Coordinates of C-alpha atoms and ligand atoms in Angstrom, one line a residue:
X1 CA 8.4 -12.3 -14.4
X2 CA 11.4 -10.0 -12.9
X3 CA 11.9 -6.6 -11.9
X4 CA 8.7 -3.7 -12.1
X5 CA 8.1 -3.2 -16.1
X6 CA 4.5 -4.2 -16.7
X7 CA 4.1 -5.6 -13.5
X8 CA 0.3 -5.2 -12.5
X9 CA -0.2 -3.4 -8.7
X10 CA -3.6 -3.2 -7.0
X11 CA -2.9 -1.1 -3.9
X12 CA -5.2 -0.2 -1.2
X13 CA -4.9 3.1 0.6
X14 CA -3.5 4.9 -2.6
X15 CA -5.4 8.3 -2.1
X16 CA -2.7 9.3 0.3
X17 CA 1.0 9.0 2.2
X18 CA 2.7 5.3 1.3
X19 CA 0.0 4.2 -1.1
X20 CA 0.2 7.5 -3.5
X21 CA 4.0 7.6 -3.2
X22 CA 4.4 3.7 -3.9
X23 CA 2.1 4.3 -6.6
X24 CA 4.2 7.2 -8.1
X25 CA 7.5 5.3 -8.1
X26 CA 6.2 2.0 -9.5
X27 CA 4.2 3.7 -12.0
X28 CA 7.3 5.3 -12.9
X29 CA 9.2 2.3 -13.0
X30 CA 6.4 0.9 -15.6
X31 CA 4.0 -1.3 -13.4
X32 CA 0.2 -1.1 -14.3
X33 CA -2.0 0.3 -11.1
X34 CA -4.9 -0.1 -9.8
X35 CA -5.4 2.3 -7.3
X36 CA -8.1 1.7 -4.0
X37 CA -8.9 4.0 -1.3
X38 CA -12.7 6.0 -0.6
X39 CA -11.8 9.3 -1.5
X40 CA -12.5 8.8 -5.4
X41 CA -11.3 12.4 -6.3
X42 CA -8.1 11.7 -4.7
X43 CA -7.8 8.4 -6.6
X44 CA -8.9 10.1 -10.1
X45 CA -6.2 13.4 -9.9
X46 CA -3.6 10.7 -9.4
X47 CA -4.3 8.4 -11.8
X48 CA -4.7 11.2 -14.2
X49 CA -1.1 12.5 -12.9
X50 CA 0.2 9.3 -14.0
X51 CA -1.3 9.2 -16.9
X52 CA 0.0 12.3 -17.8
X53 CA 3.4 11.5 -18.1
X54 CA 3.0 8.0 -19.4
X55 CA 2.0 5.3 -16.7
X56 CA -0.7 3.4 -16.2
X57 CA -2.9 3.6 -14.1
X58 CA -7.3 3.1 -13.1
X59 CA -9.3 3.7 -9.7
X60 CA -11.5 1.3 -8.0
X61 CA -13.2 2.7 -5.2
X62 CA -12.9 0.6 -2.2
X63 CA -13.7 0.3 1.4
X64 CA -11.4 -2.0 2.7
X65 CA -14.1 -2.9 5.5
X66 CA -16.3 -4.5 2.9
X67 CA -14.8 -7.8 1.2
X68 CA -16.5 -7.2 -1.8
X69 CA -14.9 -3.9 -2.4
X70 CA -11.4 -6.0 -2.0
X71 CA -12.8 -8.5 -4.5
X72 CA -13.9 -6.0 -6.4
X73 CA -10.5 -4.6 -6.7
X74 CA -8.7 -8.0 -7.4
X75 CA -11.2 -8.2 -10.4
X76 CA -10.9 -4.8 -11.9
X77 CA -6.8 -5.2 -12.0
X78 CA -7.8 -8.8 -13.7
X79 CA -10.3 -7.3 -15.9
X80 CA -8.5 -4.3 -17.2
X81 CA -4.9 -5.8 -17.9
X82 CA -5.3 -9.5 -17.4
X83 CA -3.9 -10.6 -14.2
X84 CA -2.5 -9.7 -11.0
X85 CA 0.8 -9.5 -10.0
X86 CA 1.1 -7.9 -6.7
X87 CA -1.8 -7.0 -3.9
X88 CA -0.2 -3.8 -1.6
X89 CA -2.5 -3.6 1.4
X90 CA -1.5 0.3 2.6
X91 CA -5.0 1.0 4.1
X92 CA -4.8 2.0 7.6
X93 CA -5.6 4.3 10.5
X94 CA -3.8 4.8 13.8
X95 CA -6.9 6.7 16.7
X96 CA -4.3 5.7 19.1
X97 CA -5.5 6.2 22.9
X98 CA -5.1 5.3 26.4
X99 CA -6.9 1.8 26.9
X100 CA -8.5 3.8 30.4
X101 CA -10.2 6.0 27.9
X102 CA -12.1 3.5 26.4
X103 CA -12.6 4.3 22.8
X104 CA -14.2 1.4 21.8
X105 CA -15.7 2.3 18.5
X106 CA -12.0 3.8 17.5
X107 CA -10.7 0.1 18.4
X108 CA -13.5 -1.3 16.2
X109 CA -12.7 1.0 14.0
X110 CA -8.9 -0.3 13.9
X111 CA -9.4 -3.8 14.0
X112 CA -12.3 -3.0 11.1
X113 CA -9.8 -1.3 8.8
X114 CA -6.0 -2.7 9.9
X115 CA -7.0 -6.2 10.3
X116 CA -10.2 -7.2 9.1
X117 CA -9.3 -5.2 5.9
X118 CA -6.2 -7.2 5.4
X119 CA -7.9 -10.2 5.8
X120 CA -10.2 -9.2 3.2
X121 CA -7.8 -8.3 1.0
X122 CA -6.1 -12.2 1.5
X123 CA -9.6 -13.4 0.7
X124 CA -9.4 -11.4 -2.7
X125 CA -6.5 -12.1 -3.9
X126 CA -5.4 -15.5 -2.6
X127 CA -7.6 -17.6 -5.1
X128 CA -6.3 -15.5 -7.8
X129 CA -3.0 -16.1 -7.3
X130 CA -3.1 -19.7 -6.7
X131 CA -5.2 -19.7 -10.4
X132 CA -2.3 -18.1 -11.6
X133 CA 0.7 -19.8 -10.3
X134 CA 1.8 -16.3 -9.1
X135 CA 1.5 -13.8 -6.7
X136 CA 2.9 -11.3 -4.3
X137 CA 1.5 -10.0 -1.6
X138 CA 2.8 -6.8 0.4
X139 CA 1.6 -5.5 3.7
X140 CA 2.7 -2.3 5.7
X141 CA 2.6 -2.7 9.1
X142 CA 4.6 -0.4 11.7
X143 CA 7.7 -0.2 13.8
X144 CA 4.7 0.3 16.6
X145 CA 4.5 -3.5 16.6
X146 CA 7.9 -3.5 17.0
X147 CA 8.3 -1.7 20.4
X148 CA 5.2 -1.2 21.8
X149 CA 4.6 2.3 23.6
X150 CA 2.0 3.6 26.0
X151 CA -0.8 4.7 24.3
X152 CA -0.4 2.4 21.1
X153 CA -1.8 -0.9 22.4
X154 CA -4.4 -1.5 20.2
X155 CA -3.3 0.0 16.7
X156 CA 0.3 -2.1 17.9
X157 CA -2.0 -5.1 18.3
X158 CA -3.8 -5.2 15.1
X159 CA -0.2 -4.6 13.5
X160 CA 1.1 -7.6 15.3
X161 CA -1.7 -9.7 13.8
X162 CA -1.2 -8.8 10.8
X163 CA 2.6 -9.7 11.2
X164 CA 1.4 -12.8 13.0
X165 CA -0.6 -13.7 9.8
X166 CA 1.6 -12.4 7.1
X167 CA 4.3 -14.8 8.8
X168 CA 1.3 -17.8 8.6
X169 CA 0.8 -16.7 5.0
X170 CA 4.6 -17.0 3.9
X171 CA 4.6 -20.5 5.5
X172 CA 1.7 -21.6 3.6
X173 CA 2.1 -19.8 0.3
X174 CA 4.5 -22.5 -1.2
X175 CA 7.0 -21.9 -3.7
X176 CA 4.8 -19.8 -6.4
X177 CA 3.7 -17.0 -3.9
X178 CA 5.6 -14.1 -2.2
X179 CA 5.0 -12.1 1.1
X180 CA 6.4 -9.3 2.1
X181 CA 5.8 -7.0 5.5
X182 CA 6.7 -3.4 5.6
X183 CA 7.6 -1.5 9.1
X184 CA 7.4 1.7 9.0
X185 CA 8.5 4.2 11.1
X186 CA 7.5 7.8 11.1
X187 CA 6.7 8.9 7.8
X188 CA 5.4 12.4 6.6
X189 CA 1.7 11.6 5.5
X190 CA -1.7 12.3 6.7
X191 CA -1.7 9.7 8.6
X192 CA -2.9 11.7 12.0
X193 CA -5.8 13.0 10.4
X194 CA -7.0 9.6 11.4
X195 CA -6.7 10.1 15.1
X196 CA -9.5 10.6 17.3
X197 CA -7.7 12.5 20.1
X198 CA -7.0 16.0 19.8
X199 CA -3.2 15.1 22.4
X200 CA -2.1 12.5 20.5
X201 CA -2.9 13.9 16.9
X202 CA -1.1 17.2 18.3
X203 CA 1.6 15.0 19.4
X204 CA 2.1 12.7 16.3
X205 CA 2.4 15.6 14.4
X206 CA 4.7 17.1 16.1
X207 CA 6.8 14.1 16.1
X208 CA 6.0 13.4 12.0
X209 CA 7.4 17.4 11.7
X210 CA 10.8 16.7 13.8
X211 CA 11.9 13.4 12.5
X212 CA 9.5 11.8 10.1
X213 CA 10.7 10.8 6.6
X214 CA 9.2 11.3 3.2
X215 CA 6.8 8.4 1.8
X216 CA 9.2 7.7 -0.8
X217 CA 11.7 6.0 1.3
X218 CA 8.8 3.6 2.0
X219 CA 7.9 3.4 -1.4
X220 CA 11.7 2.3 -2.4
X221 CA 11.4 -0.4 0.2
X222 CA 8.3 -1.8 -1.7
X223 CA 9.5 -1.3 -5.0
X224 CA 12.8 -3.2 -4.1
X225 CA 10.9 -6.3 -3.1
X226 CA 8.7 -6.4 -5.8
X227 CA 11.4 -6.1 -8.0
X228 CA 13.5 -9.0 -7.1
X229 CA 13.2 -12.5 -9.4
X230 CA 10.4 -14.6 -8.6
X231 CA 12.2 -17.2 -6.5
X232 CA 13.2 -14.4 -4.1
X233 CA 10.8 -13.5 -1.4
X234 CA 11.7 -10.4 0.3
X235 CA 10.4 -11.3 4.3
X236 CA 10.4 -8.2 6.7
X237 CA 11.9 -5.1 6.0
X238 CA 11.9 -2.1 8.7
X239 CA 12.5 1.3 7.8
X240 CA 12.6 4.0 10.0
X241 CA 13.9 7.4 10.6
X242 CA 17.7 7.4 11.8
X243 CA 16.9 9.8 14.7
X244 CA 13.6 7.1 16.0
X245 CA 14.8 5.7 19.1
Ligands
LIG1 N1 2.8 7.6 8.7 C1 3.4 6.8 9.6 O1 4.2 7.4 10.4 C2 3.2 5.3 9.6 C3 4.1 4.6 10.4 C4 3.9 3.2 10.4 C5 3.0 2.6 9.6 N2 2.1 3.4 8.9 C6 1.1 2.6 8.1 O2 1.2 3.1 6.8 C7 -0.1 2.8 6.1 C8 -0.4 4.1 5.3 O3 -0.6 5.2 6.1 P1 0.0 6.6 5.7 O4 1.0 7.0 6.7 O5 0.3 6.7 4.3 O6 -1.3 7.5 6.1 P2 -2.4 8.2 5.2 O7 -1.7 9.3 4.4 O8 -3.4 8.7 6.2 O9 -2.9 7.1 4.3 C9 -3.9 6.1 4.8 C10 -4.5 5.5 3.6 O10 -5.4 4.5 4.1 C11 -6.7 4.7 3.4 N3 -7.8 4.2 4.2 C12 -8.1 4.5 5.5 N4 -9.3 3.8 5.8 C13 -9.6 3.1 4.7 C14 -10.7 2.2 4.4 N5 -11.7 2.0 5.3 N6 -10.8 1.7 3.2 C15 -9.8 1.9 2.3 N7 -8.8 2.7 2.5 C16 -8.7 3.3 3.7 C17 -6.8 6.2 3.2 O11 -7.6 6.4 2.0 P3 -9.2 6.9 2.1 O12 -9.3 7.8 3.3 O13 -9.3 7.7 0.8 O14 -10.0 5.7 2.1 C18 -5.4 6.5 2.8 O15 -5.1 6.3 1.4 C19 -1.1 2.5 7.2 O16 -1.3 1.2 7.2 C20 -0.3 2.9 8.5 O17 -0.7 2.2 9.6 C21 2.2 4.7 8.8

């Protein structure tokens, strides 16, 4: 199957920023959703939003720290409308920090959520899709991979693996699978509210209000790549701000 119509989405980390907006424009563009984050009430006014002018769209709680929660998810999409088409793993958190300051429960924390969580997701989905004979798989990762800065070694390092093993995954998906990787730069979410330090929060911010772009133009990016005919796998895209050196 082609293009967005009917296509069915289970995305992690739609309560907020990418997820909600990616969820907005391929609702709009008549995909089924199946929307996973924590925040439940978060989850609920939005699929009720979409339901309200026409889309579809259910919650499934999940904690992308537990694998069951991810297979619950995988299920629920199966369950309610019969199959899945395309797993977006958006689910992540960025308490960057010096590595002399030690956080370790914030790097737990990262490798918990950006790469364990991932994995979990893989572990989901994966059998599903090779029941199927179809599947797409679409992971946002970050331009902080990319070029690493002080300050960003850890949350860059779980991005990395995750690049490291979307790449392994493309190689041994075969012809019937997809895999795409998303890079963000900075986007306008609430994607600080995640960090631990009071400096770097203060300073994300600050960088999210000077040159950060909307959600949307991540959500584009995604919908593009879903979008293409099935022998067309859409590898790495990168988008960032013009003004992000
Ligand atoms: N904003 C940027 O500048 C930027 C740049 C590059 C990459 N990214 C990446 O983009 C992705 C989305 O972030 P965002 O910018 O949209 O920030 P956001 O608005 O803070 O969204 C993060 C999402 O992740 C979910 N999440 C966090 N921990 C979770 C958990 N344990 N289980 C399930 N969901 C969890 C949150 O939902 P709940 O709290 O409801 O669970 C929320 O929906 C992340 O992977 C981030 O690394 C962002």
């Amino acid at each position: 199957m082609s293009g967005l119509a009917a296509k069915v989405i289970a995305i992690t980390g739609a309560s907020s920023g990418i997820g909600a907006a990616s969820a907005r424009r391929l609702a709009a563009r008549g995909a089924k959703l199946v929307l996973g984050a924590r925040r439940e009430a978060r989850l609920r006014s939005l699929a009720d939003e979409i339901s309200g002018v026409g889309g579809d769209a259910v919650c499934a709680v999940t904690d992308v720290r537990r694998s069951q929660d991810l297979t619950y998810l995988v299920a629920c999409a199966c369950e309610t409308y019969g199959r899945l088409d395309v797993l977006i793993g958006c689910a992540g958190i960025g308490p960057i920090s010096a590595l002399d300051d030690l956080r370790l429960t914030d790097w737990e924390d990262m490798v918990d959520v950006n790469l364990k969580g991932f994995l979990y997701g893989i572990a989901a989905a994966l059998p599903v899709f090779r029941r199927q004979g179809f599947g797409h798989f679409v992971t946002v990762i970050s331009t902080a991979g990319l070029r690493i800065a002080p300050n960003q070694a850890v949350y860059a390092g779980t991005k990395n693996a995750v690049r490291t093993i979307c790449e392994g995954l493309r190689l041994e998906a075969g012809a019937k699978l997809r895999v795409t990787s998303v890079s963000p730069g900075f986007v306008k979410t609430d994607f600080a509210s995640s960090m631990t330090d009071p400096v770097m929060r203060a300073a994300t911010l600050a960088k999210m209000d000077d040159i950060g772009i909307e959600p949307d133009a991540i959500a584009r990016a995604i919908a593009f790549a879903i979008a293409q005919p099935a022998d067309v796998d859409v590898g790495d895209i990168v988008v960032r701000p013009t003004a992000q050196a």
